[in-house]
Coordinates of C-alpha atoms in Angstrom, one line a residue:
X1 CA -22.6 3.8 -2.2
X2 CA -23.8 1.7 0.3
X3 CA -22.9 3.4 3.5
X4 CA -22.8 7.2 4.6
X5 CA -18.4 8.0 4.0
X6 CA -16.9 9.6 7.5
X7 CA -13.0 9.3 6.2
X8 CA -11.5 12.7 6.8
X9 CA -8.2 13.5 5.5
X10 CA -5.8 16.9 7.2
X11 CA -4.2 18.6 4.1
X12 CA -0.8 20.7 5.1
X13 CA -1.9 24.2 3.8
X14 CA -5.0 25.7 3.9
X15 CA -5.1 26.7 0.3
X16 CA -6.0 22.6 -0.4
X17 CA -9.3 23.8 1.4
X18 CA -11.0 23.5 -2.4
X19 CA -10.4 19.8 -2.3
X20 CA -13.3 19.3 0.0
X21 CA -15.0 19.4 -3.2
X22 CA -13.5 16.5 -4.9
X23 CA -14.1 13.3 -1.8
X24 CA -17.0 11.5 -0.5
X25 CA -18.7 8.3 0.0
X26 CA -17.8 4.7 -0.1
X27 CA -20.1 1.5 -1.5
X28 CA -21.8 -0.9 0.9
X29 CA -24.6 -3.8 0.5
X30 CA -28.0 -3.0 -1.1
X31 CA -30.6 -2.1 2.7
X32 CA -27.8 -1.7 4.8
X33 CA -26.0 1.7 6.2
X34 CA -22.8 2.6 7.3
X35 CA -20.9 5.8 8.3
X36 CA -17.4 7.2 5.7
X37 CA -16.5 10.1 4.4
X38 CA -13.6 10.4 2.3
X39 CA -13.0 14.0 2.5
X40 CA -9.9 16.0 2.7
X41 CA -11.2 18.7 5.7
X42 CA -14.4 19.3 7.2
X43 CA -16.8 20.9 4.7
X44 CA -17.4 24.5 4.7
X45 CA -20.8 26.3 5.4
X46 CA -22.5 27.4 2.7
X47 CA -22.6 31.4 2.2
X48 CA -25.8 32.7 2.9
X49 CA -26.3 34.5 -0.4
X50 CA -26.0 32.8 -3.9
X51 CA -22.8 33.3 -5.5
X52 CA -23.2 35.1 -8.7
X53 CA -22.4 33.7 -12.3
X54 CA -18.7 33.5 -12.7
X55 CA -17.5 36.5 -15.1
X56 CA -16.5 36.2 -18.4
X57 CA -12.8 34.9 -18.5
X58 CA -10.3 37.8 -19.4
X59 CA -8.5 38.1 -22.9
X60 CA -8.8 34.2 -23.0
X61 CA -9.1 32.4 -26.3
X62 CA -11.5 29.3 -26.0
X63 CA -10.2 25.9 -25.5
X64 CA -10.2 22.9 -28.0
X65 CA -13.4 21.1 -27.7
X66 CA -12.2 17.6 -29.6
X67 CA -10.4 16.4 -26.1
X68 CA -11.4 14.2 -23.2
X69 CA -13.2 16.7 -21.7
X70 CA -15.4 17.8 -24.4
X71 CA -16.8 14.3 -24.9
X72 CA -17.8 13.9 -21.3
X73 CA -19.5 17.4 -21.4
X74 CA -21.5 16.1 -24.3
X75 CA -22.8 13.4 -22.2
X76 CA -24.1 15.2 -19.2
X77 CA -27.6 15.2 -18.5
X78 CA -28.4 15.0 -14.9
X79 CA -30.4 17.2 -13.5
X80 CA -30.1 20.1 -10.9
X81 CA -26.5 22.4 -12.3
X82 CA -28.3 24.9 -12.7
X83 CA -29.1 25.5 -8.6
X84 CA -27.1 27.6 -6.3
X85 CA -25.6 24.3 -4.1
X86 CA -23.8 23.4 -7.4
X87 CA -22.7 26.8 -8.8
X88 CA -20.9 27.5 -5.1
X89 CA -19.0 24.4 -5.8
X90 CA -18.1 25.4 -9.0
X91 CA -17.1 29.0 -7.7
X92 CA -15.0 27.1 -5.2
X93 CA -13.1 24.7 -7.8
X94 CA -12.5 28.3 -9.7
X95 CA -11.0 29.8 -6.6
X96 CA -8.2 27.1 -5.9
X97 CA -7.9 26.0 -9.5
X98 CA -4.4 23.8 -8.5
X99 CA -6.2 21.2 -6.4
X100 CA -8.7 20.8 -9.4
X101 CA -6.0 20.3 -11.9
X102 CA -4.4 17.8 -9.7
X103 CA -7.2 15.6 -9.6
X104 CA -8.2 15.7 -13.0
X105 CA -4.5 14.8 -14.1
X106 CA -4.8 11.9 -11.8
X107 CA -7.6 10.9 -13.8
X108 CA -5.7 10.0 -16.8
X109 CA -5.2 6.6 -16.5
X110 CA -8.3 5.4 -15.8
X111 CA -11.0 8.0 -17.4
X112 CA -11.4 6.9 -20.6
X113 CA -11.9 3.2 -19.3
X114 CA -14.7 4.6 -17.2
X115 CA -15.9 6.4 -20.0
X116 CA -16.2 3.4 -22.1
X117 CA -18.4 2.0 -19.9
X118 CA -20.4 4.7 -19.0
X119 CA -21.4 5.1 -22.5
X120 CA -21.8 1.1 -23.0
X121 CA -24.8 1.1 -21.1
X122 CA -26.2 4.8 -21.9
X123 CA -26.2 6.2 -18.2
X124 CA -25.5 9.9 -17.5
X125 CA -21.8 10.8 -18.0
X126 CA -21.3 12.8 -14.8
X127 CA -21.4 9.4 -13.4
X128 CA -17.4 9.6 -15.1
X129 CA -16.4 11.7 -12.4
X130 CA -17.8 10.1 -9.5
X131 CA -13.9 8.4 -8.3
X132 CA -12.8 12.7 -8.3
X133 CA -15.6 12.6 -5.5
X134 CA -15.0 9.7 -3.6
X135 CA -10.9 9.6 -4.0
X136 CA -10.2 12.1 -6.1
X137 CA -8.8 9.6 -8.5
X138 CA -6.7 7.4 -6.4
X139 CA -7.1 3.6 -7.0
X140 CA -4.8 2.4 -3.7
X141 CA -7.9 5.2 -1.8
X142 CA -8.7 3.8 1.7
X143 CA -11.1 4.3 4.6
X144 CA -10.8 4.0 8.3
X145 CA -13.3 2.0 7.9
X146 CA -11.9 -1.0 5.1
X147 CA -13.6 0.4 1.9
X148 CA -10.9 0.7 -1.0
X149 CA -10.4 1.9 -4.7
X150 CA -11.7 4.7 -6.9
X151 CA -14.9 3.5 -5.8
X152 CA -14.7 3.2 -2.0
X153 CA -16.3 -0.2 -1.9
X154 CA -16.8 -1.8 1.5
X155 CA -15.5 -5.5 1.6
X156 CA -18.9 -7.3 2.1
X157 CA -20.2 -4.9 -0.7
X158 CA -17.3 -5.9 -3.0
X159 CA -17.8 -9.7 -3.0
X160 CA -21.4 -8.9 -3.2
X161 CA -20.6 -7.2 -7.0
X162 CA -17.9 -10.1 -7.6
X163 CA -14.6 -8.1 -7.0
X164 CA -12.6 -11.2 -5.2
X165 CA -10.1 -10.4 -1.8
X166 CA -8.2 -13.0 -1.0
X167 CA -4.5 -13.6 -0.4
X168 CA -3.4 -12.5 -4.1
X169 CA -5.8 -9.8 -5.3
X170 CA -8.0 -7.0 -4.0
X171 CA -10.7 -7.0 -6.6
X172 CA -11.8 -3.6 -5.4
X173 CA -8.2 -1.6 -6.6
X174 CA -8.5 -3.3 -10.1
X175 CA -9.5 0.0 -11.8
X176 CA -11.3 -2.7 -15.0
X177 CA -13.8 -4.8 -12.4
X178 CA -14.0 -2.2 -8.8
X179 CA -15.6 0.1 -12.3
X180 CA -17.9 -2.5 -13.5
X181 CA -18.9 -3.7 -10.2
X182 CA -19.7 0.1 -9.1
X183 CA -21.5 0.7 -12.2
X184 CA -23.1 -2.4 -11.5
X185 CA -24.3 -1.1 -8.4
X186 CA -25.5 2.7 -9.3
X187 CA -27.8 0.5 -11.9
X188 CA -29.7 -1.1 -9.5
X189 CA -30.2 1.6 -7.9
X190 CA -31.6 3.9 -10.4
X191 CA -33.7 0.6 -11.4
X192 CA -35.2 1.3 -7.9
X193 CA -36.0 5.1 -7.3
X194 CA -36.2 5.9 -11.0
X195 CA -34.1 8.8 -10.8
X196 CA -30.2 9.4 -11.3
X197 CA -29.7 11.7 -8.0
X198 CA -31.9 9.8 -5.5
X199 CA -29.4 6.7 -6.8
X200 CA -26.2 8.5 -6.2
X201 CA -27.7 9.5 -3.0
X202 CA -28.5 5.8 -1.7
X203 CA -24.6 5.0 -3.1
X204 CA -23.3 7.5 -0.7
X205 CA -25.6 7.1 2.5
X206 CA -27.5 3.6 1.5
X207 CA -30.4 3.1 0.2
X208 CA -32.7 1.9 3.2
X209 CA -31.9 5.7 4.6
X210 CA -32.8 7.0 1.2
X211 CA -35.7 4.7 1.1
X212 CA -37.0 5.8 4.3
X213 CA -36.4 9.6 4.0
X214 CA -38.4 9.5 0.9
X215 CA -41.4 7.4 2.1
X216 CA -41.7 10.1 5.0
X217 CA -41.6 12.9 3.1
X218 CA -44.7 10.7 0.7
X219 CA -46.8 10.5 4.0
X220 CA -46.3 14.2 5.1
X221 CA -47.5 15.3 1.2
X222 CA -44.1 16.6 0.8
X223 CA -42.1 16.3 -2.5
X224 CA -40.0 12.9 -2.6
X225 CA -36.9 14.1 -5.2
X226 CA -33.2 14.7 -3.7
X227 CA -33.5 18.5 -2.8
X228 CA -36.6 17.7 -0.5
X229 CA -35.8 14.7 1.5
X230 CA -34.2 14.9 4.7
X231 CA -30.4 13.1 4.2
X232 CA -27.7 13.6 6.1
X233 CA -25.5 16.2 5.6
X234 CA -22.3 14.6 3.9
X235 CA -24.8 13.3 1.4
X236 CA -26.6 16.5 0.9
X237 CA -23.1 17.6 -0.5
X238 CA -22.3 14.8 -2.1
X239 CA -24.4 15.0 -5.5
X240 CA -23.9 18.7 -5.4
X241 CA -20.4 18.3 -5.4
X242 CA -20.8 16.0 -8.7
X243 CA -22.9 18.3 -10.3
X244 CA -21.0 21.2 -9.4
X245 CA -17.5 19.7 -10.7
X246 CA -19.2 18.5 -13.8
X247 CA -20.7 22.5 -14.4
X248 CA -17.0 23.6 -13.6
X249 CA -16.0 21.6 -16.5
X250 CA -17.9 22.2 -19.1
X251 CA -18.3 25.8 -18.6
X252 CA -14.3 25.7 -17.8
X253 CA -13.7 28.8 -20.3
X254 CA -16.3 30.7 -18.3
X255 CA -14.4 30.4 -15.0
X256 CA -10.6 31.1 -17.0
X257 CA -9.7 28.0 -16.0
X258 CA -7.7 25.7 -18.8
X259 CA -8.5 21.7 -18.0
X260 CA -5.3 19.8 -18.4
X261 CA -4.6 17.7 -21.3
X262 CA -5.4 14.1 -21.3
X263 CA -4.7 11.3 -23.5
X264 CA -7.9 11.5 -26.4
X265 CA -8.5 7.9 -26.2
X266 CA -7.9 4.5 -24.0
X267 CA -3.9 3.8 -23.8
X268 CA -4.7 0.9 -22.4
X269 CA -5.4 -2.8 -22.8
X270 CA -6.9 -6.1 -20.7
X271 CA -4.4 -8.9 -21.1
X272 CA -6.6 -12.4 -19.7
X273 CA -4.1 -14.4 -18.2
X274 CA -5.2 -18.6 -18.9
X275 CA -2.3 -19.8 -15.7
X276 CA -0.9 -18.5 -12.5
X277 CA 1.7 -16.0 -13.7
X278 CA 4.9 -14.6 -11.9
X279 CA 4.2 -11.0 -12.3
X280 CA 8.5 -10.4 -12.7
X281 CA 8.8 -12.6 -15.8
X282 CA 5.6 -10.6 -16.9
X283 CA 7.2 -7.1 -16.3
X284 CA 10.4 -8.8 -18.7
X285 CA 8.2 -10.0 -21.4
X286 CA 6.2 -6.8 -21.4
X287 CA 9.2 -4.4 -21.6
X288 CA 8.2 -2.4 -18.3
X289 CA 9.9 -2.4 -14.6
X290 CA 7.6 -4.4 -12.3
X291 CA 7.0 -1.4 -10.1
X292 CA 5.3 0.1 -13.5
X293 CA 3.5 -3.1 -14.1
X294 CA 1.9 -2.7 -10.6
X295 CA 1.0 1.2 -10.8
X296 CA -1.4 -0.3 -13.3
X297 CA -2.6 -3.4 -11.3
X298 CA -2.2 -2.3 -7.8
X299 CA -4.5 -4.5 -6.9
X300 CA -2.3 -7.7 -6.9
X301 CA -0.5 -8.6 -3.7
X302 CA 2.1 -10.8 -4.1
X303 CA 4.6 -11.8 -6.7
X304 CA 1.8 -14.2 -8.8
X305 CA -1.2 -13.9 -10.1
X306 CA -3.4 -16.0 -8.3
X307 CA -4.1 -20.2 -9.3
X308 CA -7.0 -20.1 -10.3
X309 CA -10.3 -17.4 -11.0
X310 CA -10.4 -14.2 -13.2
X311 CA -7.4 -12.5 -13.3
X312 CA -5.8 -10.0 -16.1
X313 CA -3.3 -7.3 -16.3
X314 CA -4.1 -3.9 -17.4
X315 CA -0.9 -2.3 -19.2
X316 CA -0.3 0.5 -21.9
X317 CA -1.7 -1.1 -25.3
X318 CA 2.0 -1.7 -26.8
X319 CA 3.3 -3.3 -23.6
X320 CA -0.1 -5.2 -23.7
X321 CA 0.4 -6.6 -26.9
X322 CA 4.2 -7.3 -26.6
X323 CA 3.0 -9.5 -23.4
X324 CA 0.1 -10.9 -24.7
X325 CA 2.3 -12.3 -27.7
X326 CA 4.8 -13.8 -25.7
X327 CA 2.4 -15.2 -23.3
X328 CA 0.4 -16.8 -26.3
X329 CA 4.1 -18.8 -27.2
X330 CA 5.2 -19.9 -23.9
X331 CA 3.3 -22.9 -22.4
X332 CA 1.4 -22.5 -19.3
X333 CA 3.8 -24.8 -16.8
X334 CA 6.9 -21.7 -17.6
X335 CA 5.1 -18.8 -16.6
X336 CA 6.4 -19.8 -13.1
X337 CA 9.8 -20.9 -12.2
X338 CA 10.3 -23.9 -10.1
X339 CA 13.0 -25.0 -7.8
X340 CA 13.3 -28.8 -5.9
X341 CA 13.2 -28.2 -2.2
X342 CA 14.9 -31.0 -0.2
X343 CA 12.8 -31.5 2.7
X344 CA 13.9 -30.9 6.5
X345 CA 13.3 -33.1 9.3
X346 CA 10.2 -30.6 10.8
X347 CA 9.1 -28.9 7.8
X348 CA 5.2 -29.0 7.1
X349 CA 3.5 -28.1 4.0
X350 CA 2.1 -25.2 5.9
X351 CA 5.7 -24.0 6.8
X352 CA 6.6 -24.4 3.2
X353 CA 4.1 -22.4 1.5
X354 CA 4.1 -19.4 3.9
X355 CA 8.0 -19.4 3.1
X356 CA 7.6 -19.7 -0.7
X357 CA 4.5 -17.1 -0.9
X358 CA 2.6 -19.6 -1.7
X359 CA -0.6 -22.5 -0.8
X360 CA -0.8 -25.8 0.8
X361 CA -3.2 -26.7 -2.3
X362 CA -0.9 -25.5 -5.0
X363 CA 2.0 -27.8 -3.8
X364 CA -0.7 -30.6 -3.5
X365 CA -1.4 -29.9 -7.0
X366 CA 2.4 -29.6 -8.8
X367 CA 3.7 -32.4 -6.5
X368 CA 0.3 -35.1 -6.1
X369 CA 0.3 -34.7 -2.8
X370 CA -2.2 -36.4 -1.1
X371 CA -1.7 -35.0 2.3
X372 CA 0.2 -33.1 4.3
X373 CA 2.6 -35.3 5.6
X374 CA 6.4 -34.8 3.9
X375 CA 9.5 -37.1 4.8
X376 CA 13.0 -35.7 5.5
X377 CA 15.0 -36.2 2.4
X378 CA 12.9 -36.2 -0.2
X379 CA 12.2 -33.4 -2.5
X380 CA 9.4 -31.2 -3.6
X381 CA 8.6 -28.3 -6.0
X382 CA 8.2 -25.3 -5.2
X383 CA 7.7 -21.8 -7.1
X384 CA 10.0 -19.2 -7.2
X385 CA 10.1 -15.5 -8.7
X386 CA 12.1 -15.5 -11.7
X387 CA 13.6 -11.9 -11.1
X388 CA 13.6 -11.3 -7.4
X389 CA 15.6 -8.0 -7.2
X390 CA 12.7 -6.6 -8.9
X391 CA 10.6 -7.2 -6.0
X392 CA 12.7 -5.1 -3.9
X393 CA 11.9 -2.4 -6.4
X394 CA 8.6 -2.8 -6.6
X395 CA 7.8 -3.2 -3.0
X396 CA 6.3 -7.1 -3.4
X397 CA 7.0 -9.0 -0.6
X398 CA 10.4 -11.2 -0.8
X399 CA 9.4 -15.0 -0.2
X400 CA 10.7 -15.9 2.9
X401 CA 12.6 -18.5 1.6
X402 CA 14.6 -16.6 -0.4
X403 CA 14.5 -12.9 1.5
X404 CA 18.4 -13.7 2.6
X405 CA 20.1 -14.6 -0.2
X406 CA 18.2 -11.9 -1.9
X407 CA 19.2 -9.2 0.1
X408 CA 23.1 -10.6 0.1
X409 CA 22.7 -10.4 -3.3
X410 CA 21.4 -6.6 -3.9
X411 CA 23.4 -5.1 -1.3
X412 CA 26.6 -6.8 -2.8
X413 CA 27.5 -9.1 -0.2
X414 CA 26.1 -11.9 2.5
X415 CA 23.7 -10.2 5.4
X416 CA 24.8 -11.6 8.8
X417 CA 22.3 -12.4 11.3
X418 CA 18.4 -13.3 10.8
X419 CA 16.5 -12.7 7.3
X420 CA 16.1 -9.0 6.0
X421 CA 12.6 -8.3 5.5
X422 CA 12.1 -4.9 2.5
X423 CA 8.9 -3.5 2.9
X424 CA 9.4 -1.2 -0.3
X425 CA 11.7 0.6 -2.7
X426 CA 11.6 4.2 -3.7
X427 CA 14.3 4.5 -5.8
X428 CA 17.0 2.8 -8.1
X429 CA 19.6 3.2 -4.6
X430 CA 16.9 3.6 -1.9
X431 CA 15.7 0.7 0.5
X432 CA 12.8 1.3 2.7
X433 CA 13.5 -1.4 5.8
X434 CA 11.0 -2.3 8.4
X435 CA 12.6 -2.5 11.8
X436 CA 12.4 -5.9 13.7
X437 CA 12.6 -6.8 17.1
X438 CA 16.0 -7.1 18.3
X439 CA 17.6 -4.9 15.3
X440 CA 20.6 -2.8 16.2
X441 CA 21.8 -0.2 13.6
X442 CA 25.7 -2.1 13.2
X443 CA 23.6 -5.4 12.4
X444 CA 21.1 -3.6 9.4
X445 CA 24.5 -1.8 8.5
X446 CA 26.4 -5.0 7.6
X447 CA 23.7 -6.6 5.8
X448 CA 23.2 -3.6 3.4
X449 CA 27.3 -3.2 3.1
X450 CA 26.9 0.3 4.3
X451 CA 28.8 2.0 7.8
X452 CA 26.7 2.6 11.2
X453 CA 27.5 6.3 10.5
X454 CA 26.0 6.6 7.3
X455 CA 22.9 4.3 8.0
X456 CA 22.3 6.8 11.4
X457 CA 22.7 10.5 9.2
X458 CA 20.3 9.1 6.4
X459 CA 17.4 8.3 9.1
X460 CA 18.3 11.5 11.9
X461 CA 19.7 8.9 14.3
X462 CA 22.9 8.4 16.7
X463 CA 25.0 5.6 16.0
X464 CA 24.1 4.5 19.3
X465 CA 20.6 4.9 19.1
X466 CA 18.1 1.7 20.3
X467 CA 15.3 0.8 17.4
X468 CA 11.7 0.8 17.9
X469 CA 10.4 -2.2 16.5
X470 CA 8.6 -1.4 13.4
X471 CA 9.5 1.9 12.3
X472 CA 11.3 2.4 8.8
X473 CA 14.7 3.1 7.4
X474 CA 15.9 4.4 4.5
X475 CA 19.1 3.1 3.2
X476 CA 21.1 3.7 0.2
X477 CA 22.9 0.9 -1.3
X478 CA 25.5 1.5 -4.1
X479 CA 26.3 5.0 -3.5
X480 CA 29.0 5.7 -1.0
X481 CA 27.8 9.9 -1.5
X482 CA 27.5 11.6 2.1
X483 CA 24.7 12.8 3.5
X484 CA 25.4 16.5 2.1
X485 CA 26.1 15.2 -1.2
X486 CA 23.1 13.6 -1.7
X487 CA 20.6 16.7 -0.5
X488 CA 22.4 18.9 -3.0
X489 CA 20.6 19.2 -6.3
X490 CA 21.8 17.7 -9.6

């Protein structure tokens, strides 16, 4: 990717170590260089003797070759497995085989997608497995340093490959584009050094550093390829550990390792939405929760879709279609809900949209507005989510302007005091609530209809304990269970 990756992430036991394998760089602008590293511990030093060829797996029968991973094996035609860089790696995703299966089940949802593409414009097909290096298969993935998604895209490098970040979407966690755009990228890049690893090498630590290692080694008579050149060393393990996961794979019998099972084929569908649509009547026309709806999309931000540009939802083919149907019979001014706002002596269009989770130009728009300038009395539109419990399940954020009645309304009766702001829900009973300045424990007690007692066990607190601004709780609504009843197993 564009820049060198320096994100480093602690694991809790030290038999994760293997994961080191699986992370790495993060995109940035073609001729310019950055530092990341999305990797789970500091990298290991190399052995100083080749590891040997794995020995033949024990009393093991060999694996069906019609799956996922069979067909990626077929496509693999880099270069360079057969050195001793790659085979450690391999040795090493044979020695802690749970951290491997773990990534490759997070794979799932998004591999065949990436295969698709791979194959629709004939590149190598290790270049599949590239998101098990840089996030190990996790499309929320981000750096210290703002690059996000199975790619590790850097903002500037994102809008420069057309993934939009704005108010509604991230572009770069929408598995569809954040893959086009990065395979968008690693083309250019083997259009300019004419090789596959020199290309992956320039994705990882940029290409002016790749440029200018390999132009050195031209004027010293040196070889120019990706085992000569002098990179740094986070990208002198990068393409090994891609080559070295990919040799793990197919030669998986070899090592006695069984790859897990994955879906043999793409589960999933692009649904091109024509309007702005409120993702919680999308979630009921599609037959899914909205917190479901978003593990697909978890790029989107807010309760809509955005107004205008290229948006879609990606959803399991049946709950596709279903939505895609009803979509195609509902006119375009109801896939939003609108409500007449009676305007307060100081309310500004400004005010208005941040409370509705909205934009000044949208209520221009629905109301022919031709300014800003409102008079007390009168009314104006303004959008509304058509299901906004489900937010609170999801973990969307509750339009300010209804956040109160909201919360009354899930927690069974009127909240006292200023608005409740949810950051997220884990759980058909659980509330995660973000602290605010001034909060006192009897306060967030009455608004969820729960006692101080209770509300102080759940989070390790006293009754009388002050809150720090910002920290979270977790409360349980609906279930009167003590705090010993609910830590003993169904």
């Amino acid at each position: 990717m564009k820049g060198q990756s320096t994100l480093k992430i602690n694991l809790y036991a030290p038999c994760l170590a293997a994961m080191v394998l699986l992370v790495g760089g993060c995109s940035a602008l073609p001729n310019k260089s950055a530092s990341l590293q999305f990797s789970p511990m500091a990298p290991q030093a190399l052995p100083p003797t080749p590891i040997p060829d794995p020995p033949p797996a024990l009393e093991k029968k060999p694996q069906d070759k019609t799956d996922v991973w069979s067909h990626l094996s077929k496509g693999f035609s880099l270069e360079g497995a057969d050195r001793v860089e790659p085979r450690r790696v391999a040795a090493r995703h044979a020695a802690h085989p749970g951290a491997t299966r773990h990534t490759l089940r997070r794979a799932e949802p998004y591999l065949w997608e990436i295969i698709e593409q791979v194959e629709a414009r004939g590149i190598p097909m290790e270049i599949a497995l590239l998101p098990a290096i840089e996030t190990r298969f996790n499309p929320k993935a981000r750096s210290p340093r703002g690059a996000a998604g199975l790619w590790q895209f850097l903002p500037s490098t994102g809008k420069h490959y057309g993934l939009t970040q704005d108010w509604w979407q991230d572009g770069r966690l929408d598995t569809v584009k954040s893959t086009r755009a990065a395979l968008d990228y690693l083309s250019y890049l083997h259009g300019r050094y004419d090789d596959w690893l020199l290309a992956l090498a320039a994705y990882n630590a940029g290409e002016s550093r790749v440029a200018r290692a390999i132009e050195k080694n031209r004027k010293r008579g040196k070889p120019a390829d990706y085992w000569h050149i002098n990179l740094p060393d986070e990208t002198r393990r990068y393409v090994p550990r891609l080559l070295g996961l990919a040799h793990f794979i197919k030669n998986s019998d070899d090592y006695g390792f069984v790859l897990p099972k994955v879906a043999d084929g793409n589960d999933f569908t692009v649904v091109k939405l024509q309007h702005q649509l409120d993702l919680t009547l999308a979630a009921e026309l599609a037959g899914l929760p909205l917190s479901e709806l978003l593990r697909y999309n978890p790029g989107l931000k807010h309760w809509t879709t955005g107004p205008t540009g290229d948006y879609h939802l990606i959803l399991p083919k049946p709950e596709g279609k279903r939505l895609r149907t009803a979509l195609n019979a509902l006119p375009g001014d109801h896939w939003l809900t609108w409500k007449r706002h009676r305007i307060k002596k100081g309310d500004t269009l400004v005010d208005l949209a941040d409370r509705y989770a909205t934009t000044t130009a949208i209520l221009r728009r629905i109301n022919e507005l031709k300014g800003d300038y409102l008079r007390a009395g009168n009314s104006i539109l303004v959008p509304i989510p058509r299901h906004t419990n489900q937010l609170l399940v999801a973990g969307l954020p509750v339009p300010k302007a209804v956040q109160q009645s909201t919360v009354a309304e899930y927690a069974g009766q009127k909240t006292a005091g200023k608005p409740i702001k949810i950051a997220s829900q884990v759980g058909s009973h659980q509330v995660r609530y973000q602290i605010q300045a001034g909060d006192t424990l009897l306060d967030i007690a009455k608004a969820y209809g729960v006692s101080v007692e209770a509300l102080a066990g759940w989070n390790n607190l006293k009754p009388t304990s002050l809150l720090r601004p910002g920290r979270m709780l977790t409360i349980y609504i609906g279930n009167r269970k003590s705090v010993k009843e609910r830590q003993t197993p169904a």
